[in-house]
Amino acid sequence: MINPITVRTVSDLRSHLAKWREAGESVALVPTMGALHQGHLSLVALAKTKCDRVVASIFVNPIQFGPREDFKTYPRDEAADLDKLAKAGADLVFIPATAEMYPQGFSTHVKVSDLTDDLCGAARPNHFEGVATVVAKLLLQCTPDIAIFGEKDYQQLLVIRRLVRDLNMQVEIVGGPIVREGDGLALSSRNAYLSPEERKTAPLLHKTIHDVAAVLAEGEGADAAAEAGRFKLEAAGFRVDYVAVRDPATLKPLSGPVKPGTRVLAAAYLGKTRLIDNVAVPPKA
Ligand code: AMP
């Protein structure tokens, strides 16, 4: 096992990248907020199949958190993360301080409109502006050939694809499949907040959207299926932000019967923990 190079400044990042570029090597970037789990590590594994060098970034981005959200308490464990990234075979880990990313006087923000109007964008004002800004910076700092993001944050993945297209960035955005616990719960750094009781209830989020997708595959209308899903989650004690049936490319709302590939997305609180998940509608059995 070779420990990855750890850098904390953009100029150090660029000098390592320049050496690789000179040698003709391709580079993949996997941006994260740390507190790494198998979901993150699966993206590193995917990156290794696609490029010669893999850069992972760890940065808990303050500007994507709302004032009443969990920025201060977000789990952080740099030593454990570095160990996991070494085992996963990352070549370099970029861990900038907040002042490196947002120096005094920082005043440029990237806003992707339309796609961010609802779902998590409605529940978390400014969230996607914070995400788009930090991802644009990371892509410009690293100039990777590809950057990999999880389908777990499906709306985020589409926002980043749109950002890259609209700003003509020369990078391929690759989506990685959702990694789940054995009981279906999507891995998330925020799962650490769940009490033992909440952890038992949490897999119902996935089960519910999976069931919504199954009835949609059988021809049930989108509105009725989504409403039934919301009802089931509320009955189990979730505080539901949304259960939504959306076009997989535009996230536009759909009603009535839908095609395979249509996305079912949900966000719901269990106690203080906000969980999100999504699945595709399968082909008719
Ligand atoms: P985060 O650290 O939460 O910002 O996530 C960093 C990247 O990992 C994002 O692209 C996420 O979509 C992705 N990710 C988080 N959880 C999972 C998961 N369970 N499966 C696949 N990718 C994930």
PDB file of N, CA and C in Angstrom, residues 212 215-228 245 254-258:
ATOM      1  N   VAL A 212     -42.506   2.312  -5.039  1.00  0.00           N
ATOM      2  CA  VAL A 212     -43.119   3.308  -5.937  1.00  0.00           C
ATOM      3  C   VAL A 212     -42.673   3.026  -7.372  1.00  0.00           C
ATOM      4  N   VAL A 215     -44.531  -0.059  -8.809  1.00  0.00           N
ATOM      5  CA  VAL A 215     -45.916   0.136  -9.270  1.00  0.00           C
ATOM      6  C   VAL A 215     -45.955   1.036 -10.515  1.00  0.00           C
ATOM      7  N   LEU A 216     -45.001   1.946 -10.621  1.00  0.00           N
ATOM      8  CA  LEU A 216     -44.915   2.768 -11.845  1.00  0.00           C
ATOM      9  C   LEU A 216     -44.597   1.873 -13.049  1.00  0.00           C
ATOM     10  N   ALA A 217     -43.728   0.887 -12.842  1.00  0.00           N
ATOM     11  CA  ALA A 217     -43.383  -0.040 -13.934  1.00  0.00           C
ATOM     12  C   ALA A 217     -44.619  -0.808 -14.393  1.00  0.00           C
ATOM     13  N   GLU A 218     -45.553  -1.024 -13.463  1.00  0.00           N
ATOM     14  CA  GLU A 218     -46.784  -1.753 -13.806  1.00  0.00           C
ATOM     15  C   GLU A 218     -47.843  -0.843 -14.425  1.00  0.00           C
ATOM     16  N   GLY A 219     -47.535   0.472 -14.538  1.00  0.00           N
ATOM     17  CA  GLY A 219     -48.457   1.364 -15.228  1.00  0.00           C
ATOM     18  C   GLY A 219     -49.244   2.305 -14.337  1.00  0.00           C
ATOM     19  N   GLU A 220     -49.034   2.244 -13.029  1.00  0.00           N
ATOM     20  CA  GLU A 220     -49.720   3.188 -12.120  1.00  0.00           C
ATOM     21  C   GLU A 220     -49.298   4.630 -12.446  1.00  0.00           C
ATOM     22  N   GLY A 221     -50.190   5.586 -12.216  1.00  0.00           N
ATOM     23  CA  GLY A 221     -49.882   6.992 -12.492  1.00  0.00           C
ATOM     24  C   GLY A 221     -48.878   7.555 -11.483  1.00  0.00           C
ATOM     25  N   ALA A 222     -48.083   8.528 -11.946  1.00  0.00           N
ATOM     26  CA  ALA A 222     -47.013   9.083 -11.116  1.00  0.00           C
ATOM     27  C   ALA A 222     -47.544   9.761  -9.854  1.00  0.00           C
ATOM     28  N   ASP A 223     -48.615  10.553  -9.984  1.00  0.00           N
ATOM     29  CA  ASP A 223     -49.111  11.302  -8.827  1.00  0.00           C
ATOM     30  C   ASP A 223     -49.580  10.366  -7.716  1.00  0.00           C
ATOM     31  N   ALA A 224     -50.373   9.358  -8.108  1.00  0.00           N
ATOM     32  CA  ALA A 224     -50.915   8.426  -7.107  1.00  0.00           C
ATOM     33  C   ALA A 224     -49.786   7.635  -6.445  1.00  0.00           C
ATOM     34  N   ALA A 225     -48.812   7.202  -7.240  1.00  0.00           N
ATOM     35  CA  ALA A 225     -47.719   6.388  -6.695  1.00  0.00           C
ATOM     36  C   ALA A 225     -46.877   7.213  -5.714  1.00  0.00           C
ATOM     37  N   ALA A 226     -46.594   8.474  -6.082  1.00  0.00           N
ATOM     38  CA  ALA A 226     -45.783   9.329  -5.208  1.00  0.00           C
ATOM     39  C   ALA A 226     -46.531   9.620  -3.910  1.00  0.00           C
ATOM     40  N   GLU A 227     -47.834   9.867  -4.025  1.00  0.00           N
ATOM     41  CA  GLU A 227     -48.642  10.171  -2.833  1.00  0.00           C
ATOM     42  C   GLU A 227     -48.673   8.977  -1.879  1.00  0.00           C
ATOM     43  N   ALA A 228     -48.806   7.773  -2.444  1.00  0.00           N
ATOM     44  CA  ALA A 228     -48.807   6.558  -1.612  1.00  0.00           C
ATOM     45  C   ALA A 228     -47.460   6.403  -0.903  1.00  0.00           C
ATOM     46  N   VAL A 245     -41.626  12.005  -8.770  1.00  0.00           N
ATOM     47  CA  VAL A 245     -41.422  11.170  -9.961  1.00  0.00           C
ATOM     48  C   VAL A 245     -41.025  12.127 -11.084  1.00  0.00           C
ATOM     49  N   LEU A 254     -43.545  14.631 -13.656  1.00  0.00           N
ATOM     50  CA  LEU A 254     -44.345  13.807 -14.568  1.00  0.00           C
ATOM     51  C   LEU A 254     -45.613  13.409 -13.836  1.00  0.00           C
ATOM     52  N   SER A 255     -46.697  13.275 -14.592  1.00  0.00           N
ATOM     53  CA  SER A 255     -47.887  12.678 -13.959  1.00  0.00           C
ATOM     54  C   SER A 255     -48.423  11.645 -14.944  1.00  0.00           C
ATOM     55  N   GLY A 256     -49.263  10.751 -14.469  1.00  0.00           N
ATOM     56  CA  GLY A 256     -49.744   9.670 -15.333  1.00  0.00           C
ATOM     57  C   GLY A 256     -48.694   8.586 -15.483  1.00  0.00           C
ATOM     58  N   PRO A 257     -48.911   7.665 -16.428  1.00  0.00           N
ATOM     59  CA  PRO A 257     -47.970   6.559 -16.632  1.00  0.00           C
ATOM     60  C   PRO A 257     -46.609   7.079 -17.093  1.00  0.00           C
ATOM     61  N   VAL A 258     -45.530   6.393 -16.721  1.00  0.00           N
ATOM     62  CA  VAL A 258     -44.173   6.872 -17.044  1.00  0.00           C
ATOM     63  C   VAL A 258     -43.360   5.770 -17.718  1.00  0.00           C
TER      64      VAL A 258
END
